[in-house]
Amino acid sequence: MPDVRLVNVTKTYGKIVAVDNVSIHVHDKEYFALLGPSGCGKTTLLRLIAGLIKPDKGEIYIGNRLVNDVPPEDRDVGFVFQTFALFPHMDVWDNVIYGPRVKGFDMKKAKRIGHEVLEMVRLHERLDAFPNELSGGMMQRIAVARALAAGAKLLLLDEPLGQLDAKVRNELRYEIRKMTKDLGLTAIHVTHDQAEAMAISDRIAVMKKGKILQVGTPEELYMNPKSIFVAHFIGESNFLEGYVAEINDKTITVELRNGIKVETINKTTEELKKGERVVIALRPETLKVQREIRKGKNAVLGVIERMTFEGTNVRYEIRLENEDLVILTRPSLTGKWYKIGEKVTVSFPSEKAHIFTYPKVGLREELAVE
Ligand SMILES: Nc1ncnc2c1ncn2[C@@H]1O[C@H](COP(=O)(O)OP(=O)(O)OP(=O)(O)O)[C@@H](O)[C@H]1O
Ligand SMILES: [Mg+2]
């Protein structure tokens, strides 16, 4: 049950750098997600690990073996694609024991493996079904079973739940995770759905434009995003634009538009200077809203611009006096909802604010996922 290590791996297609100098270490038995917007290089990275394509630069290790020149069939890797890649003219049983057969196992061994993996994915009673007679969720379970039967120690899953409806998706994602954990497999799961990545992964690598921005547990990425993009892509963030007014070892004071000043704790690893343009990221749940109009530390006045009843929560969009818009939800149970046009005070604790250099390409462009 191998670990996977990529060292400075690059793959280009003409002028497109699909994977840009990526180094990651996926641990043995880990459920690891590659998360990022469309076109960021997730599938390319997976195909490199599977051996379906070769890197231009860098090394790929599976276990302790350098596999750059090892063909896909000798890597003990199972690939599960977004589009169901079962053989349509074969029934479930033949699909599943295809791997053991082409590996030249004797029939007895191939059958034993086939029964084992079908028990595992609980589709034993559907041996005779053809792929077009199965639901999407079942087909994906067969695809996993087929990979396991072929001897995969490492499962590579490329948006395996992408084609399924929301309910099946939610169930199947836990099932796939549980199956790999029970079998002690290592899994690398590609998705562009942050909720899915958060729900199933031990660790997540956030990718953008071929690069890995940050690797961490869901909690680490949420609590301590190291870039504006990660703060935006994992969970939700509100952004306030401003300039560094004062900076010392402990705190950074930021002047927002219209002369509003707020303070953050200085825990940034970026080298910020006085006068530098910055962005403050705030998780919606760290913002406090009050009817009472008050001035004070990190208290900014605002007006409720939009209110949406979402069932469990009420969602507010609040235009602050510095002109930035913040979004937050509150439980709808309280019944004490704010109304459109109502004046409020929004405040936040200094330690909850993350501060970043203003992106060179502009904030909107930096956060764009296309
Ligand atoms: N065979 C190829 N030839 C040319 N360009 C390619 C090829 N495969 C991928 N690319 C380009 O490499 C970049 C990364 O593509 P990739 O398929 O890895 O992205 P992705 O993150 O999997 O996206 P999605 O979420 O849409 O599946 C894209 O710009 C894509 O157009
Ligand atoms: Mg893809």
mmCIF file of C-alpha atoms and ligand atoms in Angstrom:
data_model
loop_
_atom_site.group_PDB
_atom_site.id
_atom_site.type_symbol
_atom_site.label_atom_id
_atom_site.label_comp_id
_atom_site.label_asym_id
_atom_site.label_seq_id
_atom_site.Cartn_x
_atom_site.Cartn_y
_atom_site.Cartn_z
ATOM 1 C CA MET A 1 0.000 0.000 0.000
ATOM 2 C CA PRO A 2 2.249 2.662 -1.351
ATOM 3 C CA ASP A 3 2.959 6.289 -0.758
ATOM 4 C CA VAL A 4 3.298 8.551 -3.784
ATOM 5 C CA ARG A 5 5.917 11.226 -4.171
ATOM 6 C CA LEU A 6 6.212 13.795 -6.913
ATOM 7 C CA VAL A 7 9.375 15.856 -7.113
ATOM 8 C CA ASN A 8 9.387 19.005 -9.268
ATOM 9 C CA VAL A 9 7.065 17.495 -11.843
ATOM 10 C CA THR A 10 6.226 19.575 -14.924
ATOM 11 C CA LYS A 11 4.047 18.712 -17.907
ATOM 12 C CA THR A 12 3.467 21.117 -20.780
ATOM 13 C CA TYR A 13 1.248 20.949 -23.844
ATOM 14 C CA GLY A 14 2.753 23.417 -26.292
ATOM 15 C CA LYS A 15 2.540 26.754 -24.484
ATOM 16 C CA ILE A 16 0.206 25.453 -21.772
ATOM 17 C CA VAL A 17 1.929 24.481 -18.546
ATOM 18 C CA ALA A 18 -0.662 21.952 -17.356
ATOM 19 C CA VAL A 19 1.389 20.873 -14.311
ATOM 20 C CA ASP A 20 3.952 23.380 -13.093
ATOM 21 C CA ASN A 21 6.839 22.173 -10.934
ATOM 22 C CA VAL A 22 4.660 20.199 -8.535
ATOM 23 C CA SER A 23 6.080 18.455 -5.480
ATOM 24 C CA ILE A 24 3.735 16.511 -3.205
ATOM 25 C CA HIS A 25 3.941 13.550 -0.907
ATOM 26 C CA VAL A 26 0.806 11.453 -0.520
ATOM 27 C CA HIS A 27 1.252 9.193 2.484
ATOM 28 C CA ASP A 28 0.663 5.478 2.636
ATOM 29 C CA LYS A 29 -3.078 4.705 3.194
ATOM 30 C CA GLU A 30 -3.978 8.349 2.933
ATOM 31 C CA TYR A 31 -7.176 9.616 1.291
ATOM 32 C CA PHE A 32 -5.825 12.624 -0.572
ATOM 33 C CA ALA A 33 -7.773 15.121 -2.691
ATOM 34 C CA LEU A 34 -6.574 17.263 -5.564
ATOM 35 C CA LEU A 35 -8.891 20.244 -5.546
ATOM 36 C CA GLY A 36 -9.005 23.135 -7.966
ATOM 37 C CA PRO A 37 -11.032 24.881 -10.643
ATOM 38 C CA SER A 38 -11.539 23.508 -14.134
ATOM 39 C CA GLY A 39 -8.368 23.420 -16.206
ATOM 40 C CA CYS A 40 -5.949 23.729 -13.249
ATOM 41 C CA GLY A 41 -4.202 20.457 -14.110
ATOM 42 C CA LYS A 42 -5.846 17.895 -11.815
ATOM 43 C CA THR A 43 -6.485 15.243 -14.460
ATOM 44 C CA THR A 44 -3.045 15.775 -15.969
ATOM 45 C CA LEU A 45 -1.463 15.187 -12.549
ATOM 46 C CA LEU A 46 -3.460 11.992 -12.092
ATOM 47 C CA ARG A 47 -2.555 10.739 -15.566
ATOM 48 C CA LEU A 48 1.119 11.380 -14.790
ATOM 49 C CA ILE A 49 0.852 9.251 -11.639
ATOM 50 C CA ALA A 50 -0.979 6.511 -13.558
ATOM 51 C CA GLY A 51 1.689 6.547 -16.253
ATOM 52 C CA LEU A 52 -0.721 7.395 -19.064
ATOM 53 C CA ILE A 53 1.499 10.379 -19.881
ATOM 54 C CA LYS A 54 5.113 11.190 -19.082
ATOM 55 C CA PRO A 55 6.422 14.278 -17.309
ATOM 56 C CA ASP A 56 8.712 16.696 -19.144
ATOM 57 C CA LYS A 57 10.644 17.171 -15.934
ATOM 58 C CA GLY A 58 10.742 15.722 -12.450
ATOM 59 C CA GLU A 59 10.437 12.356 -10.755
ATOM 60 C CA ILE A 60 7.451 10.274 -9.736
ATOM 61 C CA TYR A 61 7.844 7.644 -7.026
ATOM 62 C CA ILE A 62 5.273 5.024 -6.067
ATOM 63 C CA GLY A 63 6.434 3.323 -2.912
ATOM 64 C CA ASN A 64 10.187 3.653 -3.135
ATOM 65 C CA ARG A 65 10.248 2.952 -6.848
ATOM 66 C CA LEU A 66 11.007 5.625 -9.409
ATOM 67 C CA VAL A 67 8.267 4.947 -11.951
ATOM 68 C CA ASN A 68 8.997 7.505 -14.694
ATOM 69 C CA ASP A 69 9.794 4.668 -17.097
ATOM 70 C CA VAL A 70 7.412 2.067 -15.690
ATOM 71 C CA PRO A 71 4.379 1.372 -17.942
ATOM 72 C CA PRO A 72 0.889 1.929 -16.439
ATOM 73 C CA GLU A 73 0.067 -1.774 -16.136
ATOM 74 C CA ASP A 74 3.086 -2.348 -13.906
ATOM 75 C CA ARG A 75 2.320 0.444 -11.445
ATOM 76 C CA ASP A 76 -0.424 -1.382 -9.436
ATOM 77 C CA VAL A 77 -2.638 1.610 -9.949
ATOM 78 C CA GLY A 78 -6.412 1.619 -10.462
ATOM 79 C CA PHE A 79 -7.961 4.498 -12.386
ATOM 80 C CA VAL A 80 -11.612 5.398 -11.926
ATOM 81 C CA PHE A 81 -12.845 8.006 -14.377
ATOM 82 C CA GLN A 82 -15.621 10.537 -14.220
ATOM 83 C CA THR A 83 -17.368 9.015 -17.184
ATOM 84 C CA PHE A 84 -18.098 5.410 -16.434
ATOM 85 C CA ALA A 85 -15.472 3.438 -18.254
ATOM 86 C CA LEU A 86 -17.010 -0.017 -17.957
ATOM 87 C CA PHE A 87 -17.061 -2.271 -21.011
ATOM 88 C CA PRO A 88 -20.657 -1.880 -22.202
ATOM 89 C CA HIS A 89 -20.824 -5.268 -23.921
ATOM 90 C CA MET A 90 -19.702 -7.162 -20.798
ATOM 91 C CA ASP A 91 -21.831 -7.893 -17.736
ATOM 92 C CA VAL A 92 -20.741 -6.946 -14.224
ATOM 93 C CA TRP A 93 -18.890 -10.185 -13.635
ATOM 94 C CA ASP A 94 -16.850 -10.001 -16.846
ATOM 95 C CA ASN A 95 -16.035 -6.359 -16.223
ATOM 96 C CA VAL A 96 -14.738 -7.166 -12.764
ATOM 97 C CA ILE A 97 -12.596 -10.163 -13.634
ATOM 98 C CA TYR A 98 -11.227 -8.584 -16.788
ATOM 99 C CA GLY A 99 -8.128 -7.405 -14.862
ATOM 100 C CA PRO A 100 -7.234 -10.744 -13.255
ATOM 101 C CA ARG A 101 -7.796 -12.431 -16.636
ATOM 102 C CA VAL A 102 -5.501 -10.211 -18.658
ATOM 103 C CA LYS A 103 -2.929 -10.541 -15.910
ATOM 104 C CA GLY A 104 -2.987 -14.256 -16.710
ATOM 105 C CA PHE A 105 -4.265 -15.445 -13.304
ATOM 106 C CA ASP A 106 -5.757 -18.936 -13.385
ATOM 107 C CA MET A 107 -9.565 -19.031 -13.449
ATOM 108 C CA LYS A 108 -9.838 -20.201 -9.850
ATOM 109 C CA LYS A 109 -7.871 -17.255 -8.548
ATOM 110 C CA ALA A 110 -9.639 -14.792 -10.862
ATOM 111 C CA LYS A 111 -13.027 -16.040 -9.614
ATOM 112 C CA ARG A 112 -12.054 -15.782 -5.971
ATOM 113 C CA ILE A 113 -10.904 -12.209 -6.461
ATOM 114 C CA GLY A 114 -14.052 -11.377 -8.431
ATOM 115 C CA HIS A 115 -16.327 -12.636 -5.656
ATOM 116 C CA GLU A 116 -14.319 -10.843 -2.987
ATOM 117 C CA VAL A 117 -14.439 -7.432 -4.587
ATOM 118 C CA LEU A 118 -18.109 -7.704 -5.537
ATOM 119 C CA GLU A 119 -18.952 -8.547 -1.932
ATOM 120 C CA MET A 120 -16.971 -5.483 -0.962
ATOM 121 C CA VAL A 121 -18.963 -3.108 -3.144
ATOM 122 C CA ARG A 122 -22.184 -4.978 -2.281
ATOM 123 C CA LEU A 123 -23.151 -5.696 -5.867
ATOM 124 C CA HIS A 124 -22.812 -9.412 -5.724
ATOM 125 C CA GLU A 125 -26.443 -9.991 -6.634
ATOM 126 C CA ARG A 126 -26.023 -8.049 -9.882
ATOM 127 C CA LEU A 127 -23.405 -10.266 -11.529
ATOM 128 C CA ASP A 128 -25.416 -10.653 -14.730
ATOM 129 C CA ALA A 129 -26.388 -7.031 -15.194
ATOM 130 C CA PHE A 130 -24.973 -5.023 -18.067
ATOM 131 C CA PRO A 131 -23.692 -1.493 -17.392
ATOM 132 C CA ASN A 132 -26.722 0.139 -19.039
ATOM 133 C CA GLU A 133 -28.973 -1.646 -16.530
ATOM 134 C CA LEU A 134 -27.196 -0.120 -13.527
ATOM 135 C CA SER A 135 -27.551 3.241 -11.834
ATOM 136 C CA GLY A 136 -24.660 5.720 -11.976
ATOM 137 C CA GLY A 137 -23.751 4.971 -8.361
ATOM 138 C CA MET A 138 -23.652 1.236 -9.043
ATOM 139 C CA MET A 139 -21.518 1.706 -12.139
ATOM 140 C CA GLN A 140 -19.025 3.705 -10.114
ATOM 141 C CA ARG A 141 -18.906 0.977 -7.484
ATOM 142 C CA ILE A 142 -18.242 -1.576 -10.235
ATOM 143 C CA ALA A 143 -15.501 0.653 -11.604
ATOM 144 C CA VAL A 144 -13.891 0.678 -8.149
ATOM 145 C CA ALA A 145 -14.382 -3.093 -7.857
ATOM 146 C CA ARG A 146 -12.715 -3.599 -11.215
ATOM 147 C CA ALA A 147 -9.724 -1.514 -10.182
ATOM 148 C CA LEU A 148 -9.421 -3.512 -6.948
ATOM 149 C CA ALA A 149 -9.722 -6.831 -8.745
ATOM 150 C CA ALA A 150 -6.900 -5.801 -11.050
ATOM 151 C CA GLY A 151 -4.693 -5.550 -7.967
ATOM 152 C CA ALA A 152 -4.649 -1.807 -7.464
ATOM 153 C CA LYS A 153 -2.919 -0.679 -4.289
ATOM 154 C CA LEU A 154 -3.299 2.917 -5.269
ATOM 155 C CA LEU A 155 -6.677 4.241 -6.404
ATOM 156 C CA LEU A 156 -6.756 7.266 -8.672
ATOM 157 C CA LEU A 157 -10.247 8.720 -8.856
ATOM 158 C CA ASP A 158 -10.951 11.442 -11.389
ATOM 159 C CA GLU A 159 -14.199 13.212 -10.433
ATOM 160 C CA PRO A 160 -15.686 9.773 -9.761
ATOM 161 C CA LEU A 161 -18.948 11.262 -8.507
ATOM 162 C CA GLY A 162 -19.238 14.054 -11.039
ATOM 163 C CA GLN A 163 -22.042 12.542 -13.074
ATOM 164 C CA LEU A 164 -24.211 11.487 -10.162
ATOM 165 C CA ASP A 165 -27.082 13.386 -8.600
ATOM 166 C CA ALA A 166 -26.500 15.114 -5.275
ATOM 167 C CA LYS A 167 -27.970 12.489 -2.945
ATOM 168 C CA VAL A 168 -26.158 9.534 -4.517
ATOM 169 C CA ARG A 169 -22.981 11.603 -4.596
ATOM 170 C CA ASN A 170 -23.136 12.248 -0.861
ATOM 171 C CA GLU A 171 -23.666 8.597 -0.009
ATOM 172 C CA LEU A 172 -21.151 7.200 -2.438
ATOM 173 C CA ARG A 173 -18.359 9.524 -1.395
ATOM 174 C CA TYR A 174 -18.385 8.137 2.135
ATOM 175 C CA GLU A 175 -18.655 4.619 0.770
ATOM 176 C CA ILE A 176 -15.599 4.983 -1.458
ATOM 177 C CA ARG A 177 -13.642 6.476 1.405
ATOM 178 C CA LYS A 178 -14.691 3.711 3.777
ATOM 179 C CA MET A 179 -13.828 1.026 1.235
ATOM 180 C CA THR A 180 -10.317 2.366 0.687
ATOM 181 C CA LYS A 181 -9.807 2.752 4.454
ATOM 182 C CA ASP A 182 -11.031 -0.793 5.166
ATOM 183 C CA LEU A 183 -8.661 -2.164 2.534
ATOM 184 C CA GLY A 184 -5.762 0.040 3.578
ATOM 185 C CA LEU A 185 -5.425 1.556 0.115
ATOM 186 C CA THR A 186 -3.939 4.893 -0.802
ATOM 187 C CA ALA A 187 -6.380 7.065 -2.759
ATOM 188 C CA ILE A 188 -5.956 10.251 -4.759
ATOM 189 C CA HIS A 189 -9.324 11.797 -5.533
ATOM 190 C CA VAL A 190 -9.690 14.648 -8.006
ATOM 191 C CA THR A 191 -12.555 17.065 -7.584
ATOM 192 C CA HIS A 192 -13.460 20.697 -8.152
ATOM 193 C CA ASP A 193 -16.047 20.509 -5.383
ATOM 194 C CA GLN A 194 -14.607 21.885 -2.158
ATOM 195 C CA ALA A 195 -17.405 20.462 0.001
ATOM 196 C CA GLU A 196 -16.700 16.992 -1.376
ATOM 197 C CA ALA A 197 -12.956 17.379 -0.772
ATOM 198 C CA MET A 198 -13.547 18.638 2.778
ATOM 199 C CA ALA A 199 -15.941 15.799 3.586
ATOM 200 C CA ILE A 200 -13.803 12.844 2.543
ATOM 201 C CA SER A 201 -10.130 13.771 2.610
ATOM 202 C CA ASP A 202 -7.392 13.301 5.129
ATOM 203 C CA ARG A 203 -5.525 16.054 3.308
ATOM 204 C CA ILE A 204 -6.217 18.288 0.334
ATOM 205 C CA ALA A 205 -3.884 19.904 -2.197
ATOM 206 C CA VAL A 206 -5.392 23.079 -3.629
ATOM 207 C CA MET A 207 -4.298 23.624 -7.237
ATOM 208 C CA LYS A 208 -4.446 26.662 -9.460
ATOM 209 C CA LYS A 209 -3.028 27.030 -12.959
ATOM 210 C CA GLY A 210 -0.835 23.942 -12.703
ATOM 211 C CA LYS A 211 0.606 24.843 -9.302
ATOM 212 C CA ILE A 212 -0.053 23.523 -5.819
ATOM 213 C CA LEU A 213 -0.978 26.499 -3.641
ATOM 214 C CA GLN A 214 -1.330 24.725 -0.318
ATOM 215 C CA VAL A 215 -1.530 21.231 1.134
ATOM 216 C CA GLY A 216 -3.208 20.521 4.444
ATOM 217 C CA THR A 217 -6.035 18.914 6.354
ATOM 218 C CA PRO A 218 -9.471 20.429 5.696
ATOM 219 C CA GLU A 219 -9.216 22.194 9.071
ATOM 220 C CA GLU A 220 -5.780 23.636 8.354
ATOM 221 C CA LEU A 221 -6.840 24.990 4.989
ATOM 222 C CA TYR A 222 -9.982 26.515 6.425
ATOM 223 C CA MET A 223 -8.431 27.994 9.554
ATOM 224 C CA ASN A 224 -5.138 29.062 8.079
ATOM 225 C CA PRO A 225 -5.332 29.768 4.359
ATOM 226 C CA LYS A 226 -1.956 30.906 3.052
ATOM 227 C CA SER A 227 -3.339 32.770 0.052
ATOM 228 C CA ILE A 228 -6.372 34.758 -0.991
ATOM 229 C CA PHE A 229 -7.306 32.057 -3.458
ATOM 230 C CA VAL A 230 -7.356 29.318 -0.815
ATOM 231 C CA ALA A 231 -9.339 31.572 1.547
ATOM 232 C CA HIS A 232 -11.843 31.993 -1.258
ATOM 233 C CA PHE A 233 -11.924 28.478 -2.652
ATOM 234 C CA ILE A 234 -12.136 26.579 0.657
ATOM 235 C CA GLY A 235 -15.288 27.715 2.421
ATOM 236 C CA GLU A 236 -16.399 31.314 2.049
ATOM 237 C CA SER A 237 -14.539 34.515 2.807
ATOM 238 C CA ASN A 238 -15.339 38.197 2.852
ATOM 239 C CA PHE A 239 -12.664 40.541 1.580
ATOM 240 C CA LEU A 240 -11.886 44.076 2.732
ATOM 241 C CA GLU A 241 -9.465 46.177 0.690
ATOM 242 C CA GLY A 242 -7.084 48.684 2.208
ATOM 243 C CA TYR A 243 -3.548 49.896 2.908
ATOM 244 C CA VAL A 244 -1.187 49.146 5.783
ATOM 245 C CA ALA A 245 -1.375 52.189 8.067
ATOM 246 C CA GLU A 246 0.803 50.858 10.849
ATOM 247 C CA ILE A 247 2.709 47.666 11.387
ATOM 248 C CA ASN A 248 4.537 46.274 14.395
ATOM 249 C CA ASP A 249 5.445 42.824 15.698
ATOM 250 C CA LYS A 250 2.024 42.210 17.195
ATOM 251 C CA THR A 251 -0.525 44.031 15.089
ATOM 252 C CA ILE A 252 -1.180 45.509 11.676
ATOM 253 C CA THR A 253 -3.532 48.458 11.317
ATOM 254 C CA VAL A 254 -5.209 48.683 7.940
ATOM 255 C CA GLU A 255 -6.889 51.758 6.555
ATOM 256 C CA LEU A 256 -9.916 50.826 4.481
ATOM 257 C CA ARG A 257 -11.704 53.182 2.066
ATOM 258 C CA ASN A 258 -13.206 56.333 3.571
ATOM 259 C CA GLY A 259 -10.579 56.398 6.316
ATOM 260 C CA ILE A 260 -11.997 53.463 8.296
ATOM 261 C CA LYS A 261 -9.287 51.748 10.342
ATOM 262 C CA VAL A 262 -9.240 48.134 11.490
ATOM 263 C CA GLU A 263 -6.639 46.022 13.230
ATOM 264 C CA THR A 264 -5.394 42.503 12.623
ATOM 265 C CA ILE A 265 -2.930 40.341 14.510
ATOM 266 C CA ASN A 266 0.435 40.231 12.768
ATOM 267 C CA LYS A 267 0.840 36.549 11.994
ATOM 268 C CA THR A 268 1.442 36.886 8.293
ATOM 269 C CA THR A 269 4.467 35.296 6.702
ATOM 270 C CA GLU A 270 4.358 37.885 3.906
ATOM 271 C CA GLU A 271 6.702 40.860 4.126
ATOM 272 C CA LEU A 272 4.270 43.722 4.456
ATOM 273 C CA LYS A 273 5.344 47.352 4.579
ATOM 274 C CA LYS A 274 3.622 50.516 5.680
ATOM 275 C CA GLY A 275 1.590 51.945 2.798
ATOM 276 C CA GLU A 276 1.284 48.596 1.047
ATOM 277 C CA ARG A 277 -2.008 47.658 -0.554
ATOM 278 C CA VAL A 278 -3.580 44.662 1.207
ATOM 279 C CA VAL A 279 -6.691 42.524 1.427
ATOM 280 C CA ILE A 280 -8.211 41.259 4.660
ATOM 281 C CA ALA A 281 -10.084 37.950 4.504
ATOM 282 C CA LEU A 282 -12.777 37.212 7.075
ATOM 283 C CA ARG A 283 -14.809 34.037 7.455
ATOM 284 C CA PRO A 284 -18.534 34.862 7.570
ATOM 285 C CA GLU A 285 -18.986 33.220 10.968
ATOM 286 C CA THR A 286 -16.355 35.461 12.566
ATOM 287 C CA LEU A 287 -18.394 38.579 11.815
ATOM 288 C CA LYS A 288 -20.709 39.889 14.481
ATOM 289 C CA VAL A 289 -23.737 41.950 13.472
ATOM 290 C CA GLN A 290 -25.525 44.270 15.873
ATOM 291 C CA ARG A 291 -28.436 46.694 15.617
ATOM 292 C CA GLU A 292 -26.732 49.084 17.994
ATOM 293 C CA ILE A 293 -24.665 51.656 16.129
ATOM 294 C CA ARG A 294 -21.297 51.873 17.779
ATOM 295 C CA LYS A 295 -17.769 52.910 17.040
ATOM 296 C CA GLY A 296 -14.885 50.949 18.457
ATOM 297 C CA LYS A 297 -12.123 48.580 17.520
ATOM 298 C CA ASN A 298 -12.900 46.737 14.294
ATOM 299 C CA ALA A 299 -16.465 48.018 14.277
ATOM 300 C CA VAL A 300 -17.624 49.095 10.841
ATOM 301 C CA LEU A 301 -21.044 50.533 10.080
ATOM 302 C CA GLY A 302 -23.142 49.060 7.305
ATOM 303 C CA VAL A 303 -26.565 48.765 5.744
ATOM 304 C CA ILE A 304 -28.424 45.539 4.987
ATOM 305 C CA GLU A 305 -28.525 45.497 1.201
ATOM 306 C CA ARG A 306 -30.071 42.089 0.602
ATOM 307 C CA MET A 307 -31.658 39.435 2.763
ATOM 308 C CA THR A 308 -32.452 35.909 1.559
ATOM 309 C CA PHE A 309 -34.387 33.334 3.539
ATOM 310 C CA GLU A 310 -32.648 29.988 2.944
ATOM 311 C CA GLY A 311 -34.571 27.771 5.360
ATOM 312 C CA THR A 312 -32.078 26.885 8.073
ATOM 313 C CA ASN A 313 -30.334 30.216 7.650
ATOM 314 C CA VAL A 314 -30.974 33.768 6.640
ATOM 315 C CA ARG A 315 -28.311 35.207 4.369
ATOM 316 C CA TYR A 316 -27.411 38.872 4.547
ATOM 317 C CA GLU A 317 -25.423 41.041 2.190
ATOM 318 C CA ILE A 318 -24.223 44.095 4.034
ATOM 319 C CA ARG A 319 -22.704 47.169 2.375
ATOM 320 C CA LEU A 320 -20.107 48.554 4.764
ATOM 321 C CA GLU A 321 -19.225 52.214 5.140
ATOM 322 C CA ASN A 322 -15.909 51.517 3.414
ATOM 323 C CA GLU A 323 -17.979 50.367 0.375
ATOM 324 C CA ASP A 324 -16.975 46.679 0.532
ATOM 325 C CA LEU A 325 -19.788 44.133 0.608
ATOM 326 C CA VAL A 326 -19.779 41.358 3.217
ATOM 327 C CA ILE A 327 -21.931 38.260 3.178
ATOM 328 C CA LEU A 328 -22.931 36.184 6.156
ATOM 329 C CA THR A 329 -25.641 33.812 7.294
ATOM 330 C CA ARG A 330 -27.424 33.599 10.618
ATOM 331 C CA PRO A 331 -29.673 30.819 11.900
ATOM 332 C CA SER A 332 -33.238 31.643 10.896
ATOM 333 C CA LEU A 333 -34.629 30.144 14.126
ATOM 334 C CA THR A 334 -34.164 33.332 16.166
ATOM 335 C CA GLY A 335 -36.835 35.126 14.140
ATOM 336 C CA LYS A 336 -35.085 38.437 14.841
ATOM 337 C CA TRP A 337 -34.165 39.097 11.270
ATOM 338 C CA TYR A 338 -32.656 42.275 9.932
ATOM 339 C CA LYS A 339 -34.533 44.099 7.222
ATOM 340 C CA ILE A 340 -33.304 45.554 3.976
ATOM 341 C CA GLY A 341 -32.130 49.110 4.529
ATOM 342 C CA GLU A 342 -31.546 48.591 8.256
ATOM 343 C CA LYS A 343 -28.369 50.138 9.667
ATOM 344 C CA VAL A 344 -26.085 47.794 11.592
ATOM 345 C CA THR A 345 -22.616 47.534 13.074
ATOM 346 C CA VAL A 346 -20.377 44.736 11.828
ATOM 347 C CA SER A 347 -17.377 43.805 13.957
ATOM 348 C CA PHE A 348 -14.760 41.071 14.141
ATOM 349 C CA PRO A 349 -11.958 39.931 16.457
ATOM 350 C CA SER A 350 -8.462 41.018 15.304
ATOM 351 C CA GLU A 351 -7.128 37.468 15.497
ATOM 352 C CA LYS A 352 -9.704 36.142 13.033
ATOM 353 C CA ALA A 353 -8.610 38.386 10.176
ATOM 354 C CA HIS A 354 -6.177 37.022 7.581
ATOM 355 C CA ILE A 355 -4.151 39.621 5.755
ATOM 356 C CA PHE A 356 -2.628 39.279 2.274
ATOM 357 C CA THR A 357 -0.787 41.504 -0.187
ATOM 358 C CA TYR A 358 -3.198 42.876 -2.781
ATOM 359 C CA PRO A 359 -2.865 40.601 -5.832
ATOM 360 C CA LYS A 360 -0.972 42.042 -8.797
ATOM 361 C CA VAL A 361 -3.678 40.964 -11.212
ATOM 362 C CA GLY A 362 -6.430 42.546 -9.105
ATOM 363 C CA LEU A 363 -8.685 40.894 -6.563
ATOM 364 C CA ARG A 364 -11.434 39.833 -8.943
ATOM 365 C CA GLU A 365 -8.998 38.274 -11.407
ATOM 366 C CA GLU A 366 -7.124 36.489 -8.604
ATOM 367 C CA LEU A 367 -10.302 34.873 -7.354
ATOM 368 C CA ALA A 368 -11.629 33.947 -10.789
ATOM 369 C CA VAL A 369 -12.018 30.208 -11.196
ATOM 370 C CA GLU A 370 -12.006 30.150 -14.995
HETATM 371 N N1 LIG B 1 -3.848 16.261 -24.305
HETATM 372 C C1 LIG B 1 -3.827 17.597 -24.142
HETATM 373 N N2 LIG B 1 -3.429 18.405 -25.151
HETATM 374 C C2 LIG B 1 -3.392 19.744 -24.996
HETATM 375 N N3 LIG B 1 -3.719 20.386 -23.861
HETATM 376 C C3 LIG B 1 -4.122 19.643 -22.817
HETATM 377 C C4 LIG B 1 -4.213 18.203 -22.898
HETATM 378 N N4 LIG B 1 -4.625 17.740 -21.712
HETATM 379 C C5 LIG B 1 -4.811 18.822 -20.918
HETATM 380 N N5 LIG B 1 -4.506 19.964 -21.566
HETATM 381 C C6 LIG B 1 -4.557 21.331 -21.022
HETATM 382 O O1 LIG B 1 -3.898 21.321 -19.768
HETATM 383 C C7 LIG B 1 -4.596 22.104 -18.803
HETATM 384 C C8 LIG B 1 -4.954 21.248 -17.617
HETATM 385 O O2 LIG B 1 -5.934 20.309 -18.020
HETATM 386 P P1 LIG B 1 -6.547 19.207 -17.038
HETATM 387 O O3 LIG B 1 -7.433 18.350 -17.854
HETATM 388 O O4 LIG B 1 -5.445 18.553 -16.311
HETATM 389 O O5 LIG B 1 -7.391 20.111 -16.049
HETATM 390 P P2 LIG B 1 -8.419 19.685 -14.886
HETATM 391 O O6 LIG B 1 -7.975 20.377 -13.657
HETATM 392 O O7 LIG B 1 -8.544 18.210 -14.854
HETATM 393 O O8 LIG B 1 -9.786 20.342 -15.384
HETATM 394 P P3 LIG B 1 -11.309 19.816 -15.256
HETATM 395 O O9 LIG B 1 -11.743 20.132 -13.834
HETATM 396 O O10 LIG B 1 -12.062 20.649 -16.231
HETATM 397 O O11 LIG B 1 -11.343 18.366 -15.574
HETATM 398 C C9 LIG B 1 -5.779 22.702 -19.539
HETATM 399 O O12 LIG B 1 -5.437 23.981 -19.981
HETATM 400 C C10 LIG B 1 -5.988 21.750 -20.697
HETATM 401 O O13 LIG B 1 -6.569 22.407 -21.793
HETATM 402 MG MG MG B 2 -10.149 16.890 -15.195
#
